[in-house]
């Protein structure tokens, strides 16, 4: 008779990909709101911002960037927040990749991990997974699990084991 040792191990898997944001992230280069796409002139900026159509951004995350070397006064960021706040799900001044990681991290921080209480848990190995997510998952799991592992359920690497 065949015995499934993996199934009988009692190891639970946590896959960090499950916490990845489902929000679409759109990059918005604010240079298009500047005079000649280079200079911040208050009157022109405010007019361009007021005329901006937000339909493509509704319910999405916006990663604000600036691809020109311009002097940007802090009120610009506040004006962008005022314009976008009512319609978008999330926004910040950072790259798409950085914003995605931030949202992913927030999801993992908010996740209910109570099902892993007093369990043996393996965090699944994934290619190109941000390292900070492995650290965050470990920080969240070490206080509650009996054993923390990395890899696959059938061949995990033990990281932590409660004495």
PDB file of C-alpha atoms in Angstrom:
ATOM      1  CA  UNK A   1       0.000   0.000   0.000  1.00  0.00           C
ATOM      2  CA  UNK A   2       1.251   3.459  -0.914  1.00  0.00           C
ATOM      3  CA  UNK A   3       1.697   5.885   2.009  1.00  0.00           C
ATOM      4  CA  UNK A   4       1.768   9.585   1.197  1.00  0.00           C
ATOM      5  CA  UNK A   5       4.412  10.841   3.620  1.00  0.00           C
ATOM      6  CA  UNK A   6       3.909  14.455   2.511  1.00  0.00           C
ATOM      7  CA  UNK A   7       0.189  14.316   3.305  1.00  0.00           C
ATOM      8  CA  UNK A   8       0.848  12.597   6.637  1.00  0.00           C
ATOM      9  CA  UNK A   9       3.574  15.066   7.649  1.00  0.00           C
ATOM     10  CA  UNK A  10       1.085  17.604   8.964  1.00  0.00           C
ATOM     11  CA  UNK A  11       3.036  20.400   7.314  1.00  0.00           C
ATOM     12  CA  UNK A  12       1.039  23.409   6.152  1.00  0.00           C
ATOM     13  CA  UNK A  13       2.244  25.483   3.220  1.00  0.00           C
ATOM     14  CA  UNK A  14       2.220  29.245   3.066  1.00  0.00           C
ATOM     15  CA  UNK A  15       2.622  30.662  -0.434  1.00  0.00           C
ATOM     16  CA  UNK A  16       3.691  34.310  -0.474  1.00  0.00           C
ATOM     17  CA  UNK A  17       2.261  34.713  -3.983  1.00  0.00           C
ATOM     18  CA  UNK A  18      -1.203  34.500  -2.397  1.00  0.00           C
ATOM     19  CA  UNK A  19      -0.608  37.910  -0.791  1.00  0.00           C
ATOM     20  CA  UNK A  20       0.389  39.707  -3.988  1.00  0.00           C
ATOM     21  CA  UNK A  21      -1.809  42.688  -4.711  1.00  0.00           C
ATOM     22  CA  UNK A  22      -4.561  42.230  -7.253  1.00  0.00           C
ATOM     23  CA  UNK A  23      -4.758  45.970  -7.865  1.00  0.00           C
ATOM     24  CA  UNK A  24      -3.697  47.155 -11.283  1.00  0.00           C
ATOM     25  CA  UNK A  25      -0.841  49.630 -10.852  1.00  0.00           C
ATOM     26  CA  UNK A  26      -0.521  52.484 -13.321  1.00  0.00           C
ATOM     27  CA  UNK A  27       2.547  54.668 -13.585  1.00  0.00           C
ATOM     28  CA  UNK A  28       1.840  58.385 -13.909  1.00  0.00           C
ATOM     29  CA  UNK A  29       4.733  60.626 -14.918  1.00  0.00           C
ATOM     30  CA  UNK A  30       3.896  64.035 -13.497  1.00  0.00           C
ATOM     31  CA  UNK A  31       6.101  65.843 -16.019  1.00  0.00           C
ATOM     32  CA  UNK A  32       3.064  66.052 -18.324  1.00  0.00           C
ATOM     33  CA  UNK A  33       1.580  68.542 -15.862  1.00  0.00           C
ATOM     34  CA  UNK A  34       4.625  70.831 -16.002  1.00  0.00           C
ATOM     35  CA  UNK A  35       5.153  73.793 -18.281  1.00  0.00           C
ATOM     36  CA  UNK A  36       6.968  72.415 -21.367  1.00  0.00           C
ATOM     37  CA  UNK A  37       7.207  69.159 -19.390  1.00  0.00           C
ATOM     38  CA  UNK A  38      10.131  70.606 -17.446  1.00  0.00           C
ATOM     39  CA  UNK A  39       9.235  73.541 -15.244  1.00  0.00           C
ATOM     40  CA  UNK A  40       6.743  73.811 -12.404  1.00  0.00           C
ATOM     41  CA  UNK A  41       4.654  76.922 -12.912  1.00  0.00           C
ATOM     42  CA  UNK A  42       1.834  77.055 -10.413  1.00  0.00           C
ATOM     43  CA  UNK A  43      -0.861  78.439 -12.701  1.00  0.00           C
ATOM     44  CA  UNK A  44      -0.103  76.034 -15.569  1.00  0.00           C
ATOM     45  CA  UNK A  45       0.282  73.080 -13.234  1.00  0.00           C
ATOM     46  CA  UNK A  46      -3.052  73.698 -11.526  1.00  0.00           C
ATOM     47  CA  UNK A  47      -4.806  74.122 -14.887  1.00  0.00           C
ATOM     48  CA  UNK A  48      -3.279  70.894 -16.253  1.00  0.00           C
ATOM     49  CA  UNK A  49      -4.179  69.002 -13.089  1.00  0.00           C
ATOM     50  CA  UNK A  50      -7.758  70.323 -13.141  1.00  0.00           C
ATOM     51  CA  UNK A  51      -8.157  69.234 -16.778  1.00  0.00           C
ATOM     52  CA  UNK A  52      -6.760  65.751 -16.149  1.00  0.00           C
ATOM     53  CA  UNK A  53      -9.280  62.974 -16.835  1.00  0.00           C
ATOM     54  CA  UNK A  54      -9.174  60.402 -14.035  1.00  0.00           C
ATOM     55  CA  UNK A  55     -11.293  57.675 -15.661  1.00  0.00           C
ATOM     56  CA  UNK A  56      -8.278  55.450 -16.508  1.00  0.00           C
ATOM     57  CA  UNK A  57      -7.169  55.533 -12.845  1.00  0.00           C
ATOM     58  CA  UNK A  58     -10.455  54.824 -11.052  1.00  0.00           C
ATOM     59  CA  UNK A  59     -10.125  51.950  -8.575  1.00  0.00           C
ATOM     60  CA  UNK A  60      -6.472  51.352  -9.429  1.00  0.00           C
ATOM     61  CA  UNK A  61      -3.166  52.061  -7.721  1.00  0.00           C
ATOM     62  CA  UNK A  62      -1.112  54.950  -9.075  1.00  0.00           C
ATOM     63  CA  UNK A  63       2.676  55.096  -8.942  1.00  0.00           C
ATOM     64  CA  UNK A  64       3.620  58.751  -9.404  1.00  0.00           C
ATOM     65  CA  UNK A  65       7.030  59.355 -10.942  1.00  0.00           C
ATOM     66  CA  UNK A  66       8.892  62.244 -12.532  1.00  0.00           C
ATOM     67  CA  UNK A  67      11.227  61.448 -15.414  1.00  0.00           C
ATOM     68  CA  UNK A  68      12.692  64.941 -15.687  1.00  0.00           C
ATOM     69  CA  UNK A  69      15.136  66.637 -13.378  1.00  0.00           C
ATOM     70  CA  UNK A  70      12.802  69.337 -12.087  1.00  0.00           C
ATOM     71  CA  UNK A  71      12.579  71.200  -8.826  1.00  0.00           C
ATOM     72  CA  UNK A  72       9.300  69.993  -7.366  1.00  0.00           C
ATOM     73  CA  UNK A  73       7.865  71.948  -4.460  1.00  0.00           C
ATOM     74  CA  UNK A  74       6.126  69.819  -1.800  1.00  0.00           C
ATOM     75  CA  UNK A  75       2.695  71.340  -2.497  1.00  0.00           C
ATOM     76  CA  UNK A  76       2.738  69.477  -5.840  1.00  0.00           C
ATOM     77  CA  UNK A  77       2.464  66.138  -4.025  1.00  0.00           C
ATOM     78  CA  UNK A  78      -0.381  67.473  -1.914  1.00  0.00           C
ATOM     79  CA  UNK A  79      -2.224  68.728  -5.003  1.00  0.00           C
ATOM     80  CA  UNK A  80      -1.814  65.315  -6.663  1.00  0.00           C
ATOM     81  CA  UNK A  81      -3.165  63.599  -3.554  1.00  0.00           C
ATOM     82  CA  UNK A  82      -6.141  65.964  -3.490  1.00  0.00           C
ATOM     83  CA  UNK A  83      -6.968  65.248  -7.144  1.00  0.00           C
ATOM     84  CA  UNK A  84      -6.511  61.477  -7.067  1.00  0.00           C
ATOM     85  CA  UNK A  85      -7.647  60.615  -3.528  1.00  0.00           C
ATOM     86  CA  UNK A  86     -11.385  60.277  -4.147  1.00  0.00           C
ATOM     87  CA  UNK A  87     -11.061  57.991  -7.180  1.00  0.00           C
ATOM     88  CA  UNK A  88      -8.049  55.704  -6.858  1.00  0.00           C
ATOM     89  CA  UNK A  89      -7.490  52.738  -4.565  1.00  0.00           C
ATOM     90  CA  UNK A  90      -3.952  53.721  -3.569  1.00  0.00           C
ATOM     91  CA  UNK A  91      -1.243  56.145  -4.641  1.00  0.00           C
ATOM     92  CA  UNK A  92       2.298  57.083  -3.761  1.00  0.00           C
ATOM     93  CA  UNK A  93       5.351  58.727  -5.303  1.00  0.00           C
ATOM     94  CA  UNK A  94       7.484  55.708  -6.198  1.00  0.00           C
ATOM     95  CA  UNK A  95       8.165  53.242  -8.990  1.00  0.00           C
ATOM     96  CA  UNK A  96       5.602  50.653 -10.022  1.00  0.00           C
ATOM     97  CA  UNK A  97       7.842  47.896  -8.639  1.00  0.00           C
ATOM     98  CA  UNK A  98       8.276  49.615  -5.286  1.00  0.00           C
ATOM     99  CA  UNK A  99       4.560  50.346  -5.004  1.00  0.00           C
ATOM    100  CA  UNK A 100       3.726  46.733  -5.837  1.00  0.00           C
ATOM    101  CA  UNK A 101       6.080  45.514  -3.094  1.00  0.00           C
ATOM    102  CA  UNK A 102       4.559  47.981  -0.634  1.00  0.00           C
ATOM    103  CA  UNK A 103       1.027  46.730  -1.355  1.00  0.00           C
ATOM    104  CA  UNK A 104       2.194  43.114  -1.195  1.00  0.00           C
ATOM    105  CA  UNK A 105       3.830  43.809   2.176  1.00  0.00           C
ATOM    106  CA  UNK A 106       0.664  45.478   3.483  1.00  0.00           C
ATOM    107  CA  UNK A 107      -1.389  42.443   2.474  1.00  0.00           C
ATOM    108  CA  UNK A 108       0.990  40.085   4.282  1.00  0.00           C
ATOM    109  CA  UNK A 109       1.026  42.302   7.394  1.00  0.00           C
ATOM    110  CA  UNK A 110      -2.785  42.353   7.510  1.00  0.00           C
ATOM    111  CA  UNK A 111      -3.229  38.654   6.784  1.00  0.00           C
ATOM    112  CA  UNK A 112      -4.868  36.438   9.377  1.00  0.00           C
ATOM    113  CA  UNK A 113      -2.280  33.732  10.000  1.00  0.00           C
ATOM    114  CA  UNK A 114      -4.105  32.128  12.918  1.00  0.00           C
ATOM    115  CA  UNK A 115      -4.518  28.876  10.959  1.00  0.00           C
ATOM    116  CA  UNK A 116      -0.761  28.381  11.348  1.00  0.00           C
ATOM    117  CA  UNK A 117      -0.849  28.633  15.154  1.00  0.00           C
ATOM    118  CA  UNK A 118       1.121  25.730  16.694  1.00  0.00           C
ATOM    119  CA  UNK A 119       1.647  24.122  13.285  1.00  0.00           C
ATOM    120  CA  UNK A 120       4.577  23.035  11.162  1.00  0.00           C
ATOM    121  CA  UNK A 121       4.712  25.529   8.295  1.00  0.00           C
ATOM    122  CA  UNK A 122       6.743  25.663   5.110  1.00  0.00           C
ATOM    123  CA  UNK A 123       7.034  28.924   3.208  1.00  0.00           C
ATOM    124  CA  UNK A 124       7.058  27.865  -0.418  1.00  0.00           C
ATOM    125  CA  UNK A 125      10.130  28.543  -2.511  1.00  0.00           C
ATOM    126  CA  UNK A 126       9.402  30.891  -5.404  1.00  0.00           C
ATOM    127  CA  UNK A 127      11.748  32.281  -8.043  1.00  0.00           C
ATOM    128  CA  UNK A 128      12.201  36.056  -8.023  1.00  0.00           C
ATOM    129  CA  UNK A 129      10.344  36.521  -4.738  1.00  0.00           C
ATOM    130  CA  UNK A 130      11.293  39.763  -2.971  1.00  0.00           C
ATOM    131  CA  UNK A 131      13.601  38.918  -0.080  1.00  0.00           C
ATOM    132  CA  UNK A 132      11.821  41.278   2.296  1.00  0.00           C
ATOM    133  CA  UNK A 133       8.665  39.160   2.027  1.00  0.00           C
ATOM    134  CA  UNK A 134      10.522  36.080   3.295  1.00  0.00           C
ATOM    135  CA  UNK A 135      11.757  38.144   6.237  1.00  0.00           C
ATOM    136  CA  UNK A 136       8.288  39.517   6.978  1.00  0.00           C
ATOM    137  CA  UNK A 137       6.708  36.065   6.740  1.00  0.00           C
ATOM    138  CA  UNK A 138       9.333  34.726   9.148  1.00  0.00           C
ATOM    139  CA  UNK A 139       8.757  37.577  11.584  1.00  0.00           C
ATOM    140  CA  UNK A 140       5.017  36.907  11.529  1.00  0.00           C
ATOM    141  CA  UNK A 141       5.303  33.108  11.783  1.00  0.00           C
ATOM    142  CA  UNK A 142       8.148  32.508  14.272  1.00  0.00           C
ATOM    143  CA  UNK A 143       6.075  33.620  17.300  1.00  0.00           C
ATOM    144  CA  UNK A 144       3.160  31.314  16.442  1.00  0.00           C
ATOM    145  CA  UNK A 145       4.436  28.163  14.704  1.00  0.00           C
ATOM    146  CA  UNK A 146       6.131  25.114  16.168  1.00  0.00           C
ATOM    147  CA  UNK A 147       8.360  24.701  13.110  1.00  0.00           C
ATOM    148  CA  UNK A 148       9.161  27.119  10.301  1.00  0.00           C
ATOM    149  CA  UNK A 149      10.568  25.737   7.078  1.00  0.00           C
ATOM    150  CA  UNK A 150      11.453  26.877   3.581  1.00  0.00           C
ATOM    151  CA  UNK A 151      11.029  25.077   0.270  1.00  0.00           C
ATOM    152  CA  UNK A 152       8.407  22.483  -0.547  1.00  0.00           C
ATOM    153  CA  UNK A 153       6.316  20.320   1.758  1.00  0.00           C
ATOM    154  CA  UNK A 154       8.095  17.151   0.548  1.00  0.00           C
ATOM    155  CA  UNK A 155      11.630  18.490   1.026  1.00  0.00           C
ATOM    156  CA  UNK A 156      11.638  21.473   3.365  1.00  0.00           C
ATOM    157  CA  UNK A 157      14.646  23.150   4.937  1.00  0.00           C
ATOM    158  CA  UNK A 158      14.062  23.683   8.658  1.00  0.00           C
ATOM    159  CA  UNK A 159      14.645  27.306   9.667  1.00  0.00           C
ATOM    160  CA  UNK A 160      13.213  27.402  13.174  1.00  0.00           C
ATOM    161  CA  UNK A 161      11.942  24.818  15.599  1.00  0.00           C
ATOM    162  CA  UNK A 162      10.413  25.666  18.949  1.00  0.00           C
ATOM    163  CA  UNK A 163      12.114  23.744  21.747  1.00  0.00           C
TER     164      UNK A 163
END
